[in-house]
Amino acid sequence: MSGIIMDRRALLRGAGCAGLGLALGPHAARAALLPLRFVYADNVVPFSYADADGNATGLLKDDVDVVTSAAGYSQTTSLMPWGRAQATVRAGQADGFCTVPSADRAVYVQFCLQPVMTSDIGIWHRRDDDRFKAVGSLEELAAFSLGSYVGNGWATEHVGTIPTLAMVPDPVSVLKMLAAGRIDAFVHDELQMGYLARAAGLTGTLAYTPRPFLGQVVRTLAIRRSLPDCAAVVASLDAAILARRADLDALARRVRLGMA
């Protein structure tokens, strides 16, 4: 059965059934005794958000289910604002999260070396505007009116000083501004914004153009350094990511198809 059409629950069940059967080394048996407490941002569709019963769901949670189950762990989940989620891990009140590696987070967590998902960063623009295929640098991009949303770390770091940058509370509002012609472009990855554009009915109006100079978004698991045997835990998770790469890629394809 193709991974694209495989039922999401079947993917997760398959990873769970593998459990300790994977050749993940001597840490796997020890890992089976230890549930890991993961925290997620509470409203980042399609990556992490609450389902109808208030439980954590989304692509990141599914990815962590696949990886932890394959490594012989279980995970418990909590949803909260992202700033508080990071503080909770830093304080040792939770064990990990799944996010973009950064130097400030690496002070208190150890990131897996293997990514659970990688997504190109590109330029979202109106479908009838073909100027962005020729843009080759941030300096050239700054000539356009840009939009972003509060909490977008990439925009804050790379285009935050551009005077024409319009900031709004959430990414869907940026997409709607773009569709209405109030801004020229929105720099973001294709995975999340493609899903949101489809959900908002904007794919007929908006287009995405990848530009190599913008790089990629890489997300992976991170475990607090204060957790006993942190390095061994991370090693077993890295092995599980490699072993379950096909399942992780299939989950990402489902999001790209709007099937999450």
CSV table of C-alpha atoms in Angstrom, one decimal:
chain,number,residue,atom,x,y,z
A,1,MET,CA,0.0,0.0,0.0
A,2,SER,CA,1.3,3.4,-0.9
A,3,GLY,CA,2.4,5.6,2.0
A,4,ILE,CA,0.4,8.5,0.5
A,5,ILE,CA,-2.9,6.7,0.9
A,6,MET,CA,-2.1,4.6,4.0
A,7,ASP,CA,-4.4,5.5,6.9
A,8,ARG,CA,-2.7,7.7,9.4
A,9,ARG,CA,-3.7,5.4,12.3
A,10,ALA,CA,-2.2,2.5,10.5
A,11,LEU,CA,1.1,4.3,10.2
A,12,LEU,CA,1.1,4.9,14.0
A,13,ARG,CA,0.0,1.4,14.8
A,14,GLY,CA,2.8,0.0,12.6
A,15,ALA,CA,5.4,2.0,14.5
A,16,GLY,CA,4.0,0.9,17.8
A,17,CYS,CA,3.9,-2.8,16.9
A,18,ALA,CA,7.6,-2.6,15.9
A,19,GLY,CA,8.5,-1.4,19.4
A,20,LEU,CA,11.6,-3.2,20.7
A,21,GLY,CA,11.7,-5.4,17.6
A,22,LEU,CA,13.8,-2.7,15.9
A,23,ALA,CA,17.5,-3.2,16.1
A,24,LEU,CA,18.1,0.0,18.0
A,25,GLY,CA,20.9,-1.1,20.2
A,26,PRO,CA,21.2,-1.7,24.0
A,27,HIS,CA,19.3,1.4,25.0
A,28,ALA,CA,15.9,0.2,23.7
A,29,ALA,CA,15.1,-2.2,26.6
A,30,ARG,CA,15.9,0.5,29.1
A,31,ALA,CA,13.8,2.9,27.1
A,32,ALA,CA,10.7,0.7,27.4
A,33,LEU,CA,10.6,1.5,31.2
A,34,LEU,CA,10.5,5.3,30.7
A,35,PRO,CA,7.6,7.4,29.5
A,36,LEU,CA,8.7,10.7,28.0
A,37,ARG,CA,6.7,13.8,28.7
A,38,PHE,CA,6.5,15.9,25.5
A,39,VAL,CA,5.0,19.4,25.3
A,40,TYR,CA,3.6,21.1,22.2
A,41,ALA,CA,2.5,24.6,21.1
A,42,ASP,CA,-1.2,24.8,21.5
A,43,ASN,CA,-2.4,26.3,18.2
A,44,VAL,CA,0.0,25.7,15.4
A,45,VAL,CA,-2.1,23.9,12.7
A,46,PRO,CA,-1.2,21.4,11.3
A,47,PHE,CA,1.8,20.7,13.5
A,48,SER,CA,0.3,20.8,17.0
A,49,TYR,CA,-3.2,21.7,18.2
A,50,ALA,CA,-6.1,20.4,20.3
A,51,ASP,CA,-8.6,17.9,18.9
A,52,ALA,CA,-12.3,17.9,19.6
A,53,ASP,CA,-11.6,16.4,23.0
A,54,GLY,CA,-8.9,18.8,23.9
A,55,ASN,CA,-6.1,16.3,23.4
A,56,ALA,CA,-2.8,17.1,21.5
A,57,THR,CA,-2.9,16.2,17.9
A,58,GLY,CA,-1.1,17.2,14.7
A,59,LEU,CA,1.9,16.2,12.6
A,60,LEU,CA,4.6,16.8,15.3
A,61,LYS,CA,2.7,14.7,17.8
A,62,ASP,CA,2.2,11.9,15.2
A,63,ASP,CA,5.9,12.1,14.3
A,64,VAL,CA,6.9,11.8,18.0
A,65,ASP,CA,4.5,8.8,18.4
A,66,VAL,CA,6.2,7.0,15.5
A,67,VAL,CA,9.7,7.7,16.8
A,68,THR,CA,9.1,7.0,20.5
A,69,SER,CA,7.1,3.8,19.8
A,70,ALA,CA,9.8,2.5,17.5
A,71,ALA,CA,12.4,3.2,20.2
A,72,GLY,CA,10.4,1.5,22.9
A,73,TYR,CA,9.2,4.6,24.7
A,74,SER,CA,5.8,5.9,25.4
A,75,GLN,CA,4.9,9.6,25.4
A,76,THR,CA,2.6,11.7,27.4
A,77,THR,CA,1.5,15.0,25.9
A,78,SER,CA,0.6,18.5,27.0
A,79,LEU,CA,-0.5,21.6,25.0
A,80,MET,CA,0.4,25.1,26.1
A,81,PRO,CA,1.7,28.4,24.7
A,82,TRP,CA,5.0,27.8,23.0
A,83,GLY,CA,7.0,30.1,25.3
A,84,ARG,CA,5.7,28.2,28.4
A,85,ALA,CA,6.3,24.9,26.7
A,86,GLN,CA,10.0,25.7,26.3
A,87,ALA,CA,10.2,27.0,29.9
A,88,THR,CA,8.6,23.8,31.2
A,89,VAL,CA,11.3,21.7,29.5
A,90,ARG,CA,14.0,24.0,30.8
A,91,ALA,CA,12.7,23.6,34.3
A,92,GLY,CA,12.6,19.8,34.1
A,93,GLN,CA,8.8,19.6,34.3
A,94,ALA,CA,8.7,18.0,30.9
A,95,ASP,CA,11.2,16.0,29.0
A,96,GLY,CA,11.2,17.2,25.4
A,97,PHE,CA,9.6,18.8,22.4
A,98,CYS,CA,9.9,18.7,18.6
A,99,THR,CA,11.0,21.9,17.0
A,100,VAL,CA,13.7,23.7,15.0
A,101,PRO,CA,17.2,23.4,16.5
A,102,SER,CA,18.6,26.6,17.8
A,103,ALA,CA,21.6,27.6,19.9
A,104,ASP,CA,19.6,29.0,22.7
A,105,ARG,CA,17.5,25.8,23.1
A,106,ALA,CA,20.6,23.7,22.8
A,107,VAL,CA,21.8,25.1,26.1
A,108,TYR,CA,19.2,23.0,28.0
A,109,VAL,CA,18.2,20.3,25.5
A,110,GLN,CA,20.1,17.8,23.3
A,111,PHE,CA,18.7,17.7,19.7
A,112,CYS,CA,18.5,14.5,17.7
A,113,LEU,CA,20.9,14.6,14.8
A,114,GLN,CA,18.3,13.1,12.4
A,115,PRO,CA,15.4,15.4,11.3
A,116,VAL,CA,11.9,14.1,11.5
A,117,MET,CA,10.8,16.5,8.8
A,118,THR,CA,12.4,19.0,6.4
A,119,SER,CA,10.6,21.6,4.4
A,120,ASP,CA,11.8,24.2,1.9
A,121,ILE,CA,11.4,27.9,2.7
A,122,GLY,CA,10.0,29.9,-0.2
A,123,ILE,CA,8.0,32.9,-1.2
A,124,TRP,CA,4.2,32.9,-1.1
A,125,HIS,CA,2.7,35.4,-3.6
A,126,ARG,CA,-0.4,35.9,-5.7
A,127,ARG,CA,-0.6,33.5,-8.6
A,128,ASP,CA,-0.7,36.2,-11.2
A,129,ASP,CA,2.5,37.8,-9.9
A,130,ASP,CA,5.6,36.1,-11.4
A,131,ARG,CA,8.2,38.5,-10.2
A,132,PHE,CA,9.5,36.3,-7.5
A,133,LYS,CA,11.2,33.7,-9.7
A,134,ALA,CA,14.0,36.2,-10.3
A,135,VAL,CA,14.5,37.1,-6.6
A,136,GLY,CA,17.9,35.9,-5.5
A,137,SER,CA,18.6,37.5,-2.1
A,138,LEU,CA,17.1,39.0,1.0
A,139,GLU,CA,18.2,42.4,-0.3
A,140,GLU,CA,16.1,42.0,-3.4
A,141,LEU,CA,13.2,40.6,-1.4
A,142,ALA,CA,13.2,43.7,0.8
A,143,ALA,CA,12.1,45.8,-2.2
A,144,PHE,CA,8.6,44.2,-1.9
A,145,SER,CA,5.9,44.8,0.7
A,146,LEU,CA,6.1,41.7,3.0
A,147,GLY,CA,3.9,40.2,5.7
A,148,SER,CA,4.4,37.9,8.6
A,149,TYR,CA,2.9,37.0,11.9
A,150,VAL,CA,3.8,37.4,15.6
A,151,GLY,CA,6.0,34.5,16.7
A,152,ASN,CA,7.5,33.8,13.4
A,153,GLY,CA,11.2,33.5,14.4
A,154,TRP,CA,12.5,33.3,10.9
A,155,ALA,CA,10.9,36.6,9.9
A,156,THR,CA,12.1,38.3,13.1
A,157,GLU,CA,15.7,37.2,12.5
A,158,HIS,CA,15.9,37.7,8.7
A,159,VAL,CA,13.4,40.4,7.7
A,160,GLY,CA,12.3,41.9,11.0
A,161,THR,CA,14.1,45.3,10.3
A,162,ILE,CA,12.4,45.8,6.9
A,163,PRO,CA,10.2,48.9,7.3
A,164,THR,CA,7.5,47.6,5.0
A,165,LEU,CA,7.0,44.3,7.0
A,166,ALA,CA,3.4,44.1,8.1
A,167,MET,CA,2.9,41.9,11.2
A,168,VAL,CA,-0.4,40.3,12.1
A,169,PRO,CA,-1.4,37.9,14.9
A,170,ASP,CA,-1.6,34.6,12.9
A,171,PRO,CA,-0.5,33.0,9.6
A,172,VAL,CA,-3.9,32.7,8.1
A,173,SER,CA,-4.4,36.4,8.4
A,174,VAL,CA,-1.1,36.9,6.4
A,175,LEU,CA,-2.4,34.6,3.6
A,176,LYS,CA,-5.6,36.6,3.4
A,177,MET,CA,-3.8,39.9,3.3
A,178,LEU,CA,-1.7,38.5,0.5
A,179,ALA,CA,-4.7,37.2,-1.4
A,180,ALA,CA,-6.4,40.6,-1.1
A,181,GLY,CA,-3.3,42.4,-2.5
A,182,ARG,CA,-2.4,44.3,0.7
A,183,ILE,CA,1.1,42.8,0.7
A,184,ASP,CA,3.3,41.4,-2.1
A,185,ALA,CA,4.8,38.4,-0.5
A,186,PHE,CA,5.1,36.1,2.6
A,187,VAL,CA,8.2,34.1,3.3
A,188,HIS,CA,7.5,30.7,4.9
A,189,ASP,CA,7.8,27.0,4.4
A,190,GLU,CA,5.5,25.2,1.9
A,191,LEU,CA,4.4,22.4,4.3
A,192,GLN,CA,2.5,24.5,6.9
A,193,MET,CA,1.3,27.3,4.7
A,194,GLY,CA,0.2,25.0,1.9
A,195,TYR,CA,-2.0,23.2,4.3
A,196,LEU,CA,-3.5,26.4,5.7
A,197,ALA,CA,-3.9,27.9,2.2
A,198,ARG,CA,-5.9,24.8,1.2
A,199,ALA,CA,-8.0,25.0,4.3
A,200,ALA,CA,-8.8,28.7,3.7
A,201,GLY,CA,-9.7,28.1,0.1
A,202,LEU,CA,-6.8,30.3,-1.2
A,203,THR,CA,-4.9,27.9,-3.4
A,204,GLY,CA,-6.6,29.3,-6.6
A,205,THR,CA,-5.3,32.8,-5.7
A,206,LEU,CA,-1.9,32.1,-4.1
A,207,ALA,CA,1.2,30.3,-5.4
A,208,TYR,CA,4.5,29.2,-3.7
A,209,THR,CA,7.9,29.7,-5.3
A,210,PRO,CA,10.9,28.0,-3.6
A,211,ARG,CA,14.1,30.0,-3.6
A,212,PRO,CA,17.3,28.3,-2.6
A,213,PHE,CA,18.8,31.3,-0.8
A,214,LEU,CA,16.1,31.0,1.8
A,215,GLY,CA,17.1,27.5,3.0
A,216,GLN,CA,15.0,25.0,4.7
A,217,VAL,CA,13.1,24.4,8.0
A,218,VAL,CA,14.4,21.4,9.8
A,219,ARG,CA,12.5,20.0,12.8
A,220,THR,CA,13.5,17.2,15.1
A,221,LEU,CA,13.1,15.9,18.7
A,222,ALA,CA,14.9,17.4,21.6
A,223,ILE,CA,15.4,16.0,25.1
A,224,ARG,CA,16.3,18.0,28.2
A,225,ARG,CA,19.9,17.6,29.2
A,226,SER,CA,18.9,17.1,32.9
A,227,LEU,CA,17.1,13.9,32.0
A,228,PRO,CA,19.1,10.9,33.3
A,229,ASP,CA,20.8,9.1,30.4
A,230,CYS,CA,19.9,12.0,28.1
A,231,ALA,CA,22.5,11.1,25.5
A,232,ALA,CA,21.4,7.4,25.5
A,233,VAL,CA,17.8,8.5,25.0
A,234,VAL,CA,18.7,10.7,22.1
A,235,ALA,CA,20.8,8.0,20.5
A,236,SER,CA,17.9,5.6,20.6
A,237,LEU,CA,15.5,8.2,19.2
A,238,ASP,CA,18.0,9.0,16.4
A,239,ALA,CA,18.1,5.3,15.5
A,240,ALA,CA,14.3,5.1,15.5
A,241,ILE,CA,14.1,8.2,13.2
A,242,LEU,CA,16.4,6.4,10.7
A,243,ALA,CA,14.4,3.2,10.9
A,244,ARG,CA,11.0,4.8,10.5
A,245,ARG,CA,12.0,7.4,7.9
A,246,ALA,CA,9.4,6.1,5.4
A,247,ASP,CA,6.6,6.4,7.9
A,248,LEU,CA,7.6,9.9,8.8
A,249,ASP,CA,7.8,10.9,5.2
A,250,ALA,CA,4.3,9.4,4.6
A,251,LEU,CA,2.8,11.5,7.4
A,252,ALA,CA,4.3,14.6,5.9
A,253,ARG,CA,2.9,13.7,2.5
A,254,ARG,CA,-0.6,13.4,4.0
A,255,VAL,CA,-0.3,17.0,5.3
A,256,ARG,CA,0.9,18.2,1.9
A,257,LEU,CA,-2.2,16.6,0.4
A,258,GLY,CA,-4.4,18.2,3.1
A,259,MET,CA,-5.3,14.9,4.7
A,260,ALA,CA,-4.0,15.5,8.2
